[in-house]
JSON list of C-alpha atoms in Angstrom, two decimals:
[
{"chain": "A", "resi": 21, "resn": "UNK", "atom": "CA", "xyz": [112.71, 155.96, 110.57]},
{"chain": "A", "resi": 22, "resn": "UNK", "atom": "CA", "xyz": [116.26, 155.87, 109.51]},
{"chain": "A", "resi": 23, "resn": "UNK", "atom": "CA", "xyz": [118.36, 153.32, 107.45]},
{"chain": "A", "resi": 24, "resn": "UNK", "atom": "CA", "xyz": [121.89, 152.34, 108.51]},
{"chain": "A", "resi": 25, "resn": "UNK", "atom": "CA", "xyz": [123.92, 150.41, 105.45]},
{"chain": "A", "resi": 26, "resn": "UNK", "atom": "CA", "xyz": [125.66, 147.42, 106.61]},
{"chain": "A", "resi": 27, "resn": "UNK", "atom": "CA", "xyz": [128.35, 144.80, 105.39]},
{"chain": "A", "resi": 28, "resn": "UNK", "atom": "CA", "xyz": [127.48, 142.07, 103.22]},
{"chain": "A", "resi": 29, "resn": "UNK", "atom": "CA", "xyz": [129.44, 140.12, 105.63]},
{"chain": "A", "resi": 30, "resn": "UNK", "atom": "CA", "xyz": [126.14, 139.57, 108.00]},
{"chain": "A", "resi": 31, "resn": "UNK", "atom": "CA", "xyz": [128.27, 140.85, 111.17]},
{"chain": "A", "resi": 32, "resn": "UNK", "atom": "CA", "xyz": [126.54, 144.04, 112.12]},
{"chain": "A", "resi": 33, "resn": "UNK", "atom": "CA", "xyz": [129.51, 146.40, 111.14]},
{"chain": "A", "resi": 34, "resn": "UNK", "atom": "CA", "xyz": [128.98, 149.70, 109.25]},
{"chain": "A", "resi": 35, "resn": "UNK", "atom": "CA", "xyz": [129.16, 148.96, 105.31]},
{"chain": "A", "resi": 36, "resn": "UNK", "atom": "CA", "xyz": [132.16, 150.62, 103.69]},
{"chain": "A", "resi": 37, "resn": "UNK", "atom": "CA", "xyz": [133.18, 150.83, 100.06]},
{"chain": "A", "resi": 38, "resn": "UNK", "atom": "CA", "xyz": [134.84, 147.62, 98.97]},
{"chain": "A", "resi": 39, "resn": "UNK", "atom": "CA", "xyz": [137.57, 149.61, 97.85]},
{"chain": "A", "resi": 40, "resn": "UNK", "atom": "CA", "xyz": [138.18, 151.34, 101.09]},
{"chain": "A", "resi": 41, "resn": "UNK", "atom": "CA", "xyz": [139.80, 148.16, 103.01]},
{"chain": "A", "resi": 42, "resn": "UNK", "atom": "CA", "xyz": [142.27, 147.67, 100.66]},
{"chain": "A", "resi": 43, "resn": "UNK", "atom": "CA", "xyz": [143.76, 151.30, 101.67]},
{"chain": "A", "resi": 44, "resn": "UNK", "atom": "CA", "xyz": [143.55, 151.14, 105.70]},
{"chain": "A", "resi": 45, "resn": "UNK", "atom": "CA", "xyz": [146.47, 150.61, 107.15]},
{"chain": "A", "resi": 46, "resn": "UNK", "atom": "CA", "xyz": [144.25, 148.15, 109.35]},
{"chain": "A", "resi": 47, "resn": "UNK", "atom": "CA", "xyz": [143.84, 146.27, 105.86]},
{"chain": "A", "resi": 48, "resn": "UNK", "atom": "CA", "xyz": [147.58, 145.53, 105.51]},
{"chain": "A", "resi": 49, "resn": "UNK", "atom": "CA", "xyz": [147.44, 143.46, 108.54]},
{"chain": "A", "resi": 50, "resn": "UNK", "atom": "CA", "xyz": [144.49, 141.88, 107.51]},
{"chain": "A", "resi": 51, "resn": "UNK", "atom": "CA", "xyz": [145.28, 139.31, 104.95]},
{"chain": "A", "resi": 52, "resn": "UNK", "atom": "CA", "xyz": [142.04, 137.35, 105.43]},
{"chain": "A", "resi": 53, "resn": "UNK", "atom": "CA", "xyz": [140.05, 140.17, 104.60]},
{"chain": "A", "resi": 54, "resn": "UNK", "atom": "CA", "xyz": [137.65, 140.43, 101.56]},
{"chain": "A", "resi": 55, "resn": "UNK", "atom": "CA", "xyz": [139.28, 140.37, 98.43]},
{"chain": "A", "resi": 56, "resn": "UNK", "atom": "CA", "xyz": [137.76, 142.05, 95.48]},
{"chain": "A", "resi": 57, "resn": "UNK", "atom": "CA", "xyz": [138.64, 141.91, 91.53]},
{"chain": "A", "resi": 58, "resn": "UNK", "atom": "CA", "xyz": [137.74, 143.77, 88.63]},
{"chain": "A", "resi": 59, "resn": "UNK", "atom": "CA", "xyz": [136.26, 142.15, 85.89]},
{"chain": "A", "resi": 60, "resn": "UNK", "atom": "CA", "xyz": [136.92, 143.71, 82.23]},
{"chain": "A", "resi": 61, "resn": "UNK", "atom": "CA", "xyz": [133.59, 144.91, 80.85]},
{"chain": "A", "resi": 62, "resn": "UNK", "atom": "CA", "xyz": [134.09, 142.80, 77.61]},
{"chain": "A", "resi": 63, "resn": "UNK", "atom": "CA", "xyz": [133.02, 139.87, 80.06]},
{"chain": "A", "resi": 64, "resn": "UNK", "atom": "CA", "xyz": [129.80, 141.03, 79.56]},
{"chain": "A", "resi": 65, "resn": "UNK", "atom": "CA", "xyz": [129.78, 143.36, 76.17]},
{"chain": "A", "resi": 66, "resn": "UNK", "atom": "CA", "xyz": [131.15, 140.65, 73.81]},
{"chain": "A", "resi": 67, "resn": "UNK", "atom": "CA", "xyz": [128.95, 137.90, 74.62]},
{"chain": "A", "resi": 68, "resn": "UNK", "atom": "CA", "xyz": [131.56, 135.69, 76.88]},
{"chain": "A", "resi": 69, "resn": "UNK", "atom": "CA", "xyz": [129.61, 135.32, 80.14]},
{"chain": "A", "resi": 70, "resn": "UNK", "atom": "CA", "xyz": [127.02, 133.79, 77.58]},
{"chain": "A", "resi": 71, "resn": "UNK", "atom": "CA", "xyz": [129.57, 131.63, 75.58]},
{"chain": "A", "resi": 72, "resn": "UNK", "atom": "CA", "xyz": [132.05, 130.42, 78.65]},
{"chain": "A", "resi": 73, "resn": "UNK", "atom": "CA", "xyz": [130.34, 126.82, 80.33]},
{"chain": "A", "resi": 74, "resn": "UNK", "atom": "CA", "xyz": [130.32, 126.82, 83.99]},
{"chain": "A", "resi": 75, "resn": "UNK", "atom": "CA", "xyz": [133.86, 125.26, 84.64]},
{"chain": "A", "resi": 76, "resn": "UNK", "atom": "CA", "xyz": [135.48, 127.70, 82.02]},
{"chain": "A", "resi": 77, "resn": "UNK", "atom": "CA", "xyz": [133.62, 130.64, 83.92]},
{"chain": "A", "resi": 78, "resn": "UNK", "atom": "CA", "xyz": [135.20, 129.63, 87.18]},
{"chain": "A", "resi": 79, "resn": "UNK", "atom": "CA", "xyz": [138.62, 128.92, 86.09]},
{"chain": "A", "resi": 80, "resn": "UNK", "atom": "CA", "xyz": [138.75, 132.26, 84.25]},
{"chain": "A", "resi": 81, "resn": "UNK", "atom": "CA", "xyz": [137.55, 133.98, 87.35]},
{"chain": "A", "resi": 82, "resn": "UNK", "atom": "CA", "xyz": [140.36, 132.58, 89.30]},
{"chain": "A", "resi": 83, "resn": "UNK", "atom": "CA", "xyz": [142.86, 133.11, 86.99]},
{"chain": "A", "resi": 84, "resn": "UNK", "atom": "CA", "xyz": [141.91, 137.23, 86.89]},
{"chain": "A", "resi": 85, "resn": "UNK", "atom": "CA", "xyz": [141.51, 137.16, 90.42]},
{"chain": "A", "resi": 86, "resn": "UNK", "atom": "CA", "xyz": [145.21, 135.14, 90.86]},
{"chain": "A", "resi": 87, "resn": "UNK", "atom": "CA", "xyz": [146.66, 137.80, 88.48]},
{"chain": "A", "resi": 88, "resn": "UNK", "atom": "CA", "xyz": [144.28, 141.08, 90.10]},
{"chain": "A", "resi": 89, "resn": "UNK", "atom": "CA", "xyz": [142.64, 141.23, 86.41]},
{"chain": "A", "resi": 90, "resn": "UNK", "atom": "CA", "xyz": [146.40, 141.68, 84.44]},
{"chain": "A", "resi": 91, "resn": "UNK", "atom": "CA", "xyz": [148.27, 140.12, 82.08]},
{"chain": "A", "resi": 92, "resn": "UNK", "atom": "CA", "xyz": [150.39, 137.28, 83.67]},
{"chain": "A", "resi": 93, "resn": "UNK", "atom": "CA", "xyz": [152.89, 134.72, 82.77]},
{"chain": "A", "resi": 94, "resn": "UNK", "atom": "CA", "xyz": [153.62, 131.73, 84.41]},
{"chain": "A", "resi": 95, "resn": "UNK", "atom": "CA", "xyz": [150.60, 131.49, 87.08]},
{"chain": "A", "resi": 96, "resn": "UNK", "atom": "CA", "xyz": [151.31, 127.98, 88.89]},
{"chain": "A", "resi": 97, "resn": "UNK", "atom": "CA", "xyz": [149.39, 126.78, 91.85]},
{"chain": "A", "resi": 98, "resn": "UNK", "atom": "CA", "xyz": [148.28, 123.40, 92.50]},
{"chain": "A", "resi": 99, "resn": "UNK", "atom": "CA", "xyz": [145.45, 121.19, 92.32]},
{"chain": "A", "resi": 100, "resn": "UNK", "atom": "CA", "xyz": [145.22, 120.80, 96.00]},
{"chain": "A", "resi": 101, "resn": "UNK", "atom": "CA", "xyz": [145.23, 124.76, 96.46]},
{"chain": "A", "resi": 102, "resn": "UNK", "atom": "CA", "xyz": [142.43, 124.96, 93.76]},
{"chain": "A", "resi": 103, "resn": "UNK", "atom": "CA", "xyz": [140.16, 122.54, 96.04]},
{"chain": "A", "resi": 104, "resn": "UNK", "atom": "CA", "xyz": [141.09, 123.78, 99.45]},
{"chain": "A", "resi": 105, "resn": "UNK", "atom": "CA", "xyz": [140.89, 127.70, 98.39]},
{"chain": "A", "resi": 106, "resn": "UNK", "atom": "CA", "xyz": [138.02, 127.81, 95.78]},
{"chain": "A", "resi": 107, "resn": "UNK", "atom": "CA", "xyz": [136.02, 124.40, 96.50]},
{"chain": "A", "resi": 108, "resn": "UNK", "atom": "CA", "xyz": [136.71, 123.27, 93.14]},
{"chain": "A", "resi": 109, "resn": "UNK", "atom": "CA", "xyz": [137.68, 119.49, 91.98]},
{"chain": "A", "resi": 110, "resn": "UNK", "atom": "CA", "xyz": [140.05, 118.58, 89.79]},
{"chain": "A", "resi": 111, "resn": "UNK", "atom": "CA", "xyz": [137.67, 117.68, 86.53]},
{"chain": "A", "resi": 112, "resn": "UNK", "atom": "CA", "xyz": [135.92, 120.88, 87.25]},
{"chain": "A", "resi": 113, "resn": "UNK", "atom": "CA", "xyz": [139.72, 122.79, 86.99]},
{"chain": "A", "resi": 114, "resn": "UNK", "atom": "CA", "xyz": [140.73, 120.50, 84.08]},
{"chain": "A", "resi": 115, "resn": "UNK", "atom": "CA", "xyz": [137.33, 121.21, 82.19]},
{"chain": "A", "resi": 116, "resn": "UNK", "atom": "CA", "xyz": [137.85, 124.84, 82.35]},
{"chain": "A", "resi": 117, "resn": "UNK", "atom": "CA", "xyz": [141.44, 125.25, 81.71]},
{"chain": "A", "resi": 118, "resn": "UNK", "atom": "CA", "xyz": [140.66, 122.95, 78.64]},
{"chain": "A", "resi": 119, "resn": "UNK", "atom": "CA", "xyz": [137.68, 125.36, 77.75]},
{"chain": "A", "resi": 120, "resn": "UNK", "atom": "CA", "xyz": [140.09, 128.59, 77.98]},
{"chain": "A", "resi": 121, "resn": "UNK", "atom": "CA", "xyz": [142.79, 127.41, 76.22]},
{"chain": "A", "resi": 122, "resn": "UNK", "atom": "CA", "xyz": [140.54, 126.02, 73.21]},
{"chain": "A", "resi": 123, "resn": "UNK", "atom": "CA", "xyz": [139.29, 129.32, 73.22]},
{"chain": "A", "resi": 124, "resn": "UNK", "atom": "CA", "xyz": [142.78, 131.08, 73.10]},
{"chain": "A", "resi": 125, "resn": "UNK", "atom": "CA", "xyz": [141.47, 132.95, 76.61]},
{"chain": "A", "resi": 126, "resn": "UNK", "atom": "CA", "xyz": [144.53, 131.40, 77.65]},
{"chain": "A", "resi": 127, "resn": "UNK", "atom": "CA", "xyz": [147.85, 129.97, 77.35]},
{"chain": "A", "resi": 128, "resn": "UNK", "atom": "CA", "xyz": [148.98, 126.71, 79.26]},
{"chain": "A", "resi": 129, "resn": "UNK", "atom": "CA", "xyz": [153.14, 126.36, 79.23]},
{"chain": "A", "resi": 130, "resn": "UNK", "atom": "CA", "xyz": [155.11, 123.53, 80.89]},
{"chain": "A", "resi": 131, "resn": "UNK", "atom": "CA", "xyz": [158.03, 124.76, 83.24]},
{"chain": "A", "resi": 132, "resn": "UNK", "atom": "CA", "xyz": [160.44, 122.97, 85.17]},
{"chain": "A", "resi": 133, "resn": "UNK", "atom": "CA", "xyz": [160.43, 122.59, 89.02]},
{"chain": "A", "resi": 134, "resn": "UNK", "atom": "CA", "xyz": [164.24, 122.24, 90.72]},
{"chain": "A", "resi": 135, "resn": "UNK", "atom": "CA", "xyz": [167.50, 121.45, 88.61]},
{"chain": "A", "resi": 136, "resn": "UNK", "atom": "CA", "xyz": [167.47, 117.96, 88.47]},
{"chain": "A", "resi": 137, "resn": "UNK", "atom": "CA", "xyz": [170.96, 116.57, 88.43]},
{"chain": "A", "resi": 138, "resn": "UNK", "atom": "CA", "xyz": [170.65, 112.99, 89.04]},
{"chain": "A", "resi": 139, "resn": "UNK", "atom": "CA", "xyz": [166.98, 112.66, 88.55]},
{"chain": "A", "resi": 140, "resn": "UNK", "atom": "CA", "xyz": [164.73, 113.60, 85.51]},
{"chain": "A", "resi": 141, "resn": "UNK", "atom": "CA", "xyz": [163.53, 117.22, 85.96]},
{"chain": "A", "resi": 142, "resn": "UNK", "atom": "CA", "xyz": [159.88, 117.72, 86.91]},
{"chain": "A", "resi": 143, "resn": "UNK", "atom": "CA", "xyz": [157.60, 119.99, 84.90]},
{"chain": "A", "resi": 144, "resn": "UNK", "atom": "CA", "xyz": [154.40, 121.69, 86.40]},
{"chain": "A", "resi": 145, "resn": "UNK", "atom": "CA", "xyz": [151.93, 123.29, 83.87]},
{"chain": "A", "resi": 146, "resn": "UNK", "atom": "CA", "xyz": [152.09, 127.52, 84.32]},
{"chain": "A", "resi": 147, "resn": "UNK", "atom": "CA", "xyz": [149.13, 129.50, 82.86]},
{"chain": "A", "resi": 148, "resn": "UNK", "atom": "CA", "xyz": [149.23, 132.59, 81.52]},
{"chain": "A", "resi": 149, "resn": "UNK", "atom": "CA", "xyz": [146.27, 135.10, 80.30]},
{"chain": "A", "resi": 150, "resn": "UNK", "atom": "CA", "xyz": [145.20, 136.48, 76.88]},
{"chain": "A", "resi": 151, "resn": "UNK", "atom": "CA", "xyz": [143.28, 139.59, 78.35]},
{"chain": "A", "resi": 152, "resn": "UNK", "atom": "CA", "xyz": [142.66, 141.40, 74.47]},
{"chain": "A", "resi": 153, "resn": "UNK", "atom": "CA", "xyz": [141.17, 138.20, 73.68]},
{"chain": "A", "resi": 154, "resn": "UNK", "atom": "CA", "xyz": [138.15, 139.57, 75.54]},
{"chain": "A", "resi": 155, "resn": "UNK", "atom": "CA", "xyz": [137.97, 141.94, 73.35]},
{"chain": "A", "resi": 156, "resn": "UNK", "atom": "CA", "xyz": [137.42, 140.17, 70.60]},
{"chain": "A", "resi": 157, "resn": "UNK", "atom": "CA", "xyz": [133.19, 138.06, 70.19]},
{"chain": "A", "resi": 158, "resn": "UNK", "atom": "CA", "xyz": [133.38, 134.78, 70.98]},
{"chain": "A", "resi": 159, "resn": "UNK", "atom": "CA", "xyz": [133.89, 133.10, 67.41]},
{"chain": "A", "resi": 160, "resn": "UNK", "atom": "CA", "xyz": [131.51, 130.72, 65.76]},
{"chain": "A", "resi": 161, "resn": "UNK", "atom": "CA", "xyz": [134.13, 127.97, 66.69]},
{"chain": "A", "resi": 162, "resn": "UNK", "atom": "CA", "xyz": [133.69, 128.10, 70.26]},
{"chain": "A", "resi": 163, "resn": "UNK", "atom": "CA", "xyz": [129.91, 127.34, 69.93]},
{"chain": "A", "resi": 164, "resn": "UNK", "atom": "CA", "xyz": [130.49, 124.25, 68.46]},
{"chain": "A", "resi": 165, "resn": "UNK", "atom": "CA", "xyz": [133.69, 123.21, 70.89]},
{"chain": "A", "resi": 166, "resn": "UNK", "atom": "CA", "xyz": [130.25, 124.26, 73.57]},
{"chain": "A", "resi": 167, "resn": "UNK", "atom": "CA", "xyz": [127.91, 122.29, 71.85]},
{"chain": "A", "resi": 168, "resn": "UNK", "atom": "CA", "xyz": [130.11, 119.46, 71.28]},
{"chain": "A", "resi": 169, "resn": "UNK", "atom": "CA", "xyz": [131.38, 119.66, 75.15]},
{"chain": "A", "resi": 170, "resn": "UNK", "atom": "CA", "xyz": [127.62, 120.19, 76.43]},
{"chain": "A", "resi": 171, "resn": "UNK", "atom": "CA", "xyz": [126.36, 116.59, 74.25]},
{"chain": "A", "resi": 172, "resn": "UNK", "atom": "CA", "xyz": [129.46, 114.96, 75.60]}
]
């Protein structure tokens, strides 16, 4: 007997390397297509998947796979895009981006929206991301900012 791979996807169509669809000229028309991001090995090597809670796991995620795993300032998108695009709710966001900036995983700058001549000018909160943090061990400190979070 003979195995065929297949797509993770569940629809029956030959299995290709992930990379692969991002370099078919088919996948340039296709912006609903999977989307795929690298995560830096120091996830994993320094002991962060281990000291990250849930919420801080998920917000970092997003943020890498917002910025394709680079260093990026001024990130912005909104609550409402968080919920509708990765299912998440606003304490969950708020509890993570807390998390990551405690943990200097990243930075959280306020930067203003329009010019604002008659009114006051509105702010929105940009994020930006610390990638040689992850090279660094998670610091004694951020087991007791997790132990303190986890009681509270």
């Amino acid at each position: 007997s003979r195995l065929f791979l297949r797509e993770e996807t569940g629809t029956g169509a030959p299995y290709s390397h992930p990379g692969s669809h991002w370099v078919s000229k088919q996948a340039k028309k296709d912006k609903d297509g999977p989307r795929y991001t690298k995560l830096p090995a120091s996830i994993w090597l320094n002991g962060w998947i281990a000291a990250l809670s849930g919420p801080a796991l998920a917000m970092l995620l997003i943020l890498l796979e917002q910025t394709r795993g680079k260093t990026f300032e001024g990130l912005w998108f909104s609550p409402s895009v968080a919920a509708k695009r990765y299912q998440l709710s606003e304490t969950t966001r708020r509890k993570g981006i807390d998390e990551l900036e405690s943990l200097s995983l990243i930075w959280v700058e306020r930067a203003p929206i329009g010019k604002g001549t008659l009114t006051a000018i509105r702010e929105r909160n940009t994020f930006g991301i610390n990638l040689a943090r992850l090279d660094e061990k998670p610091d004694e400190a951020s087991k007791i900012i997790q132990t303190v979070k986890a009681s509270s």
